[in-house]
mmCIF file of C-alpha atoms in Angstrom:
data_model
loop_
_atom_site.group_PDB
_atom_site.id
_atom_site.type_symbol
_atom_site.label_atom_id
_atom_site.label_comp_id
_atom_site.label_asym_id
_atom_site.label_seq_id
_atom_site.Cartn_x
_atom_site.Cartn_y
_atom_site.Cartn_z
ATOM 1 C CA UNK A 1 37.888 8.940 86.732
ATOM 2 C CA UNK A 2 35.710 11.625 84.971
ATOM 3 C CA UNK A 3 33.559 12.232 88.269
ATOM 4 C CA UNK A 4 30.636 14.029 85.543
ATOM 5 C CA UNK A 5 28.099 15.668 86.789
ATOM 6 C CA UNK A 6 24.948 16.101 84.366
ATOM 7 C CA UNK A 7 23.224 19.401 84.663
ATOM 8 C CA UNK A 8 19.376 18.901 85.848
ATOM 9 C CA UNK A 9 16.412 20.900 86.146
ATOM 10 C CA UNK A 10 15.946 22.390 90.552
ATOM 11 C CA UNK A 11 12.655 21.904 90.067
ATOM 12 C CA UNK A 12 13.172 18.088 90.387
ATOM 13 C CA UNK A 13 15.128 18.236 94.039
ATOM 14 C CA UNK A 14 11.955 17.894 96.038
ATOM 15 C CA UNK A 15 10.388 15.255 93.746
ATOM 16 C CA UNK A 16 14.047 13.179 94.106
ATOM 17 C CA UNK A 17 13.718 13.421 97.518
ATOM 18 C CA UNK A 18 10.423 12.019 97.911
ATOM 19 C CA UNK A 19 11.420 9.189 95.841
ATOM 20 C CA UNK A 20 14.462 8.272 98.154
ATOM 21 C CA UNK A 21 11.980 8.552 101.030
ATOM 22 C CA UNK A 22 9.364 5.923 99.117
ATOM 23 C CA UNK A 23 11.382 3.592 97.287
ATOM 24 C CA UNK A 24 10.307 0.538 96.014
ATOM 25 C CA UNK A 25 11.113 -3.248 97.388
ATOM 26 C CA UNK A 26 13.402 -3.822 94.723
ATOM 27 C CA UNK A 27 14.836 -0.481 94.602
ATOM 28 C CA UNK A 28 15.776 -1.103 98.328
ATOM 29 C CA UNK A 29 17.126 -4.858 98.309
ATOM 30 C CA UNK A 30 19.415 -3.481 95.236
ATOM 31 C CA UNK A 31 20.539 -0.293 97.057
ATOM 32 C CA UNK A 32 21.083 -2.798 100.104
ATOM 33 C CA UNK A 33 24.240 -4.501 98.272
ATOM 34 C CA UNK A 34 25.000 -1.589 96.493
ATOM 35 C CA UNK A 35 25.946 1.344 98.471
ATOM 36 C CA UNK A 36 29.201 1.977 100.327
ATOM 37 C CA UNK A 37 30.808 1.692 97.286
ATOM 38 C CA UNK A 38 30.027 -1.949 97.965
ATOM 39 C CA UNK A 39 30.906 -2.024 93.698
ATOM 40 C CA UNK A 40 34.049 -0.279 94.074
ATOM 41 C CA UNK A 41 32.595 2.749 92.841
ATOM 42 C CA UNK A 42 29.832 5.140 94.528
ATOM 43 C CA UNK A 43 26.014 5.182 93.825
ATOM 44 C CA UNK A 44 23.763 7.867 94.409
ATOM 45 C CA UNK A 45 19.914 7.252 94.321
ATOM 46 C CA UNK A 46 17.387 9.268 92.865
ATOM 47 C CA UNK A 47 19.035 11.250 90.757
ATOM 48 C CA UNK A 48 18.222 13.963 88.987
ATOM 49 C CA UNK A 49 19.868 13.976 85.555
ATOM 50 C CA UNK A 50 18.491 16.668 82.941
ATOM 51 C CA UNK A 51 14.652 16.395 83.161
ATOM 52 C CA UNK A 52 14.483 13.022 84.386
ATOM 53 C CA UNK A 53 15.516 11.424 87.618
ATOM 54 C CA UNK A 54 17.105 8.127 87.322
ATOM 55 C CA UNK A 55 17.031 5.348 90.344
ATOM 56 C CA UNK A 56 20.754 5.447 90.820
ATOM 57 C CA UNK A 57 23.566 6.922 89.392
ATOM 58 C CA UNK A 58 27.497 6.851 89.680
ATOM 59 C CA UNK A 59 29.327 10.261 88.641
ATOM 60 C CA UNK A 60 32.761 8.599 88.635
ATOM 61 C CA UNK A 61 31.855 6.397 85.823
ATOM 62 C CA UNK A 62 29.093 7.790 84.370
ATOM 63 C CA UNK A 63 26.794 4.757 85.073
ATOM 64 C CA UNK A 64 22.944 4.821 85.549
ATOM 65 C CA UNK A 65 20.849 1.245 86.609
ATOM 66 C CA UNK A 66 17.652 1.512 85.837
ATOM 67 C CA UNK A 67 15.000 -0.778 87.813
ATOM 68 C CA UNK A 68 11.685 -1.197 85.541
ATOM 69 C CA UNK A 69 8.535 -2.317 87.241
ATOM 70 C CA UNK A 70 4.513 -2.184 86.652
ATOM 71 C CA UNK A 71 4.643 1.825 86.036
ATOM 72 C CA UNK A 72 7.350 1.401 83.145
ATOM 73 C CA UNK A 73 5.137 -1.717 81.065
ATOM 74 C CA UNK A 74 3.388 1.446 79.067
ATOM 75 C CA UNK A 75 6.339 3.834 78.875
ATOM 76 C CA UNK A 76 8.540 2.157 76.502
ATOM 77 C CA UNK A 77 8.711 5.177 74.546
ATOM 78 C CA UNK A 78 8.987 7.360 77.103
ATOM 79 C CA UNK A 79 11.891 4.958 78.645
ATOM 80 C CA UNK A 80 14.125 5.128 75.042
ATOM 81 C CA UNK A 81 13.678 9.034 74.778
ATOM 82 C CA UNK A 82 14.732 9.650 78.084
ATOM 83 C CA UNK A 83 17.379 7.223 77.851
ATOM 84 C CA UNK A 84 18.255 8.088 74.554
ATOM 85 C CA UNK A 85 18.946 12.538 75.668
ATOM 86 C CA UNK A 86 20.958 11.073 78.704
ATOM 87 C CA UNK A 87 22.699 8.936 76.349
ATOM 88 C CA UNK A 88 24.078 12.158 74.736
ATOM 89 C CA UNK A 89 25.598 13.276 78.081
ATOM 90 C CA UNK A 90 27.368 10.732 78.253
ATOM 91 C CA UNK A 91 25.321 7.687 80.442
ATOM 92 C CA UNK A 92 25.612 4.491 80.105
ATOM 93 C CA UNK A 93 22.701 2.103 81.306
ATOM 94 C CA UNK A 94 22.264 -0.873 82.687
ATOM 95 C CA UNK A 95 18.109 -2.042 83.209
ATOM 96 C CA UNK A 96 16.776 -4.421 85.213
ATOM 97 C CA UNK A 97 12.852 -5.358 86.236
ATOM 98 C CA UNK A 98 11.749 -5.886 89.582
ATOM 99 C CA UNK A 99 11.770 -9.574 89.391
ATOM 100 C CA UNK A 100 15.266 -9.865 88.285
ATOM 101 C CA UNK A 101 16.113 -8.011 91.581
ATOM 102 C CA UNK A 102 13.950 -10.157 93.483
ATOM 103 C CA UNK A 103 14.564 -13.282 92.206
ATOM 104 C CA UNK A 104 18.194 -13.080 90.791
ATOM 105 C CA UNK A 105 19.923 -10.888 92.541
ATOM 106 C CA UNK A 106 23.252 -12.738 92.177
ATOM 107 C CA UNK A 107 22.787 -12.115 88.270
ATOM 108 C CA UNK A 108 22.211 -8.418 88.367
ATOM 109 C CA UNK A 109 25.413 -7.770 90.972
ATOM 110 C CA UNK A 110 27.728 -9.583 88.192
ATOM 111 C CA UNK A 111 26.061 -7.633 85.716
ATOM 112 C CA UNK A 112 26.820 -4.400 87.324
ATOM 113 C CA UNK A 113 30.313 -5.936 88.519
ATOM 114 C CA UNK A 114 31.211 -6.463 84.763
ATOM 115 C CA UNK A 115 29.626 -2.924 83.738
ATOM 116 C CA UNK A 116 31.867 -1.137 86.487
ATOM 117 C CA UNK A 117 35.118 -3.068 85.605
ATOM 118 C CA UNK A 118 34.731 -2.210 81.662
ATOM 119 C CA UNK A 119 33.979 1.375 82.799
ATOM 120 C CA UNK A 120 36.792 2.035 85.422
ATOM 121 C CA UNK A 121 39.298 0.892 82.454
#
């Protein structure tokens, strides 16, 4: 496994950790059946990647999930640039909104299931 670690900008440390320490309902019930390498593979949250911070992030596979709510419905552009620089390092994405962690939860674990599997390979 490649185990990559993106370079980020220190600056961003303090502002990743108060993230952890407020995270969002959905952010939560996700890192709930997530962590412990409950996916085979380990998750970190709030992580600083470049100049962005993404919600959580695997090194071993080079995975990011993304989990969109009311602050992302006017960064769309924002969202694809930032994506777009971390694509270049080498992340792949997976995005999800709040509700589809709420309300489908079940969905979203295959998803990242399926995402992990292809990646491992």
């Amino acid at each position: 496994m490649r185990n990559k670690i993106i370079p980020y900008n220190p600056e961003l440390k303090q502002r990743a950790r108060q993230l952890r320490k407020n995270s969002t309902f959905p952010e939560i019930l996700l890192w709930k059946k997530i962590r412990r390498r409950a996916c085979g593979v380990q998750f970190h949250r709030q992580v600083p990647m470049l100049n962005y911070i993404v919600d959580f992030y695997c090194h071993e596979i080079g995975l990011a999930i993304e989990i969109d709510g009311k602050s992302h419905d006017h960064s769309f552009l924002y969202d694809a640039k930032r994506q777009g620089e971390l694509e270049t390092c080498g992340v792949n994405f997976l995005r999800f909104s709040n509700d589809e962690v709420k309300h489908h939860m079940f969905s979203v674990l295959l998803v990242i299931e399926e995402a992990v599997n292809e990646l491992v390979k």
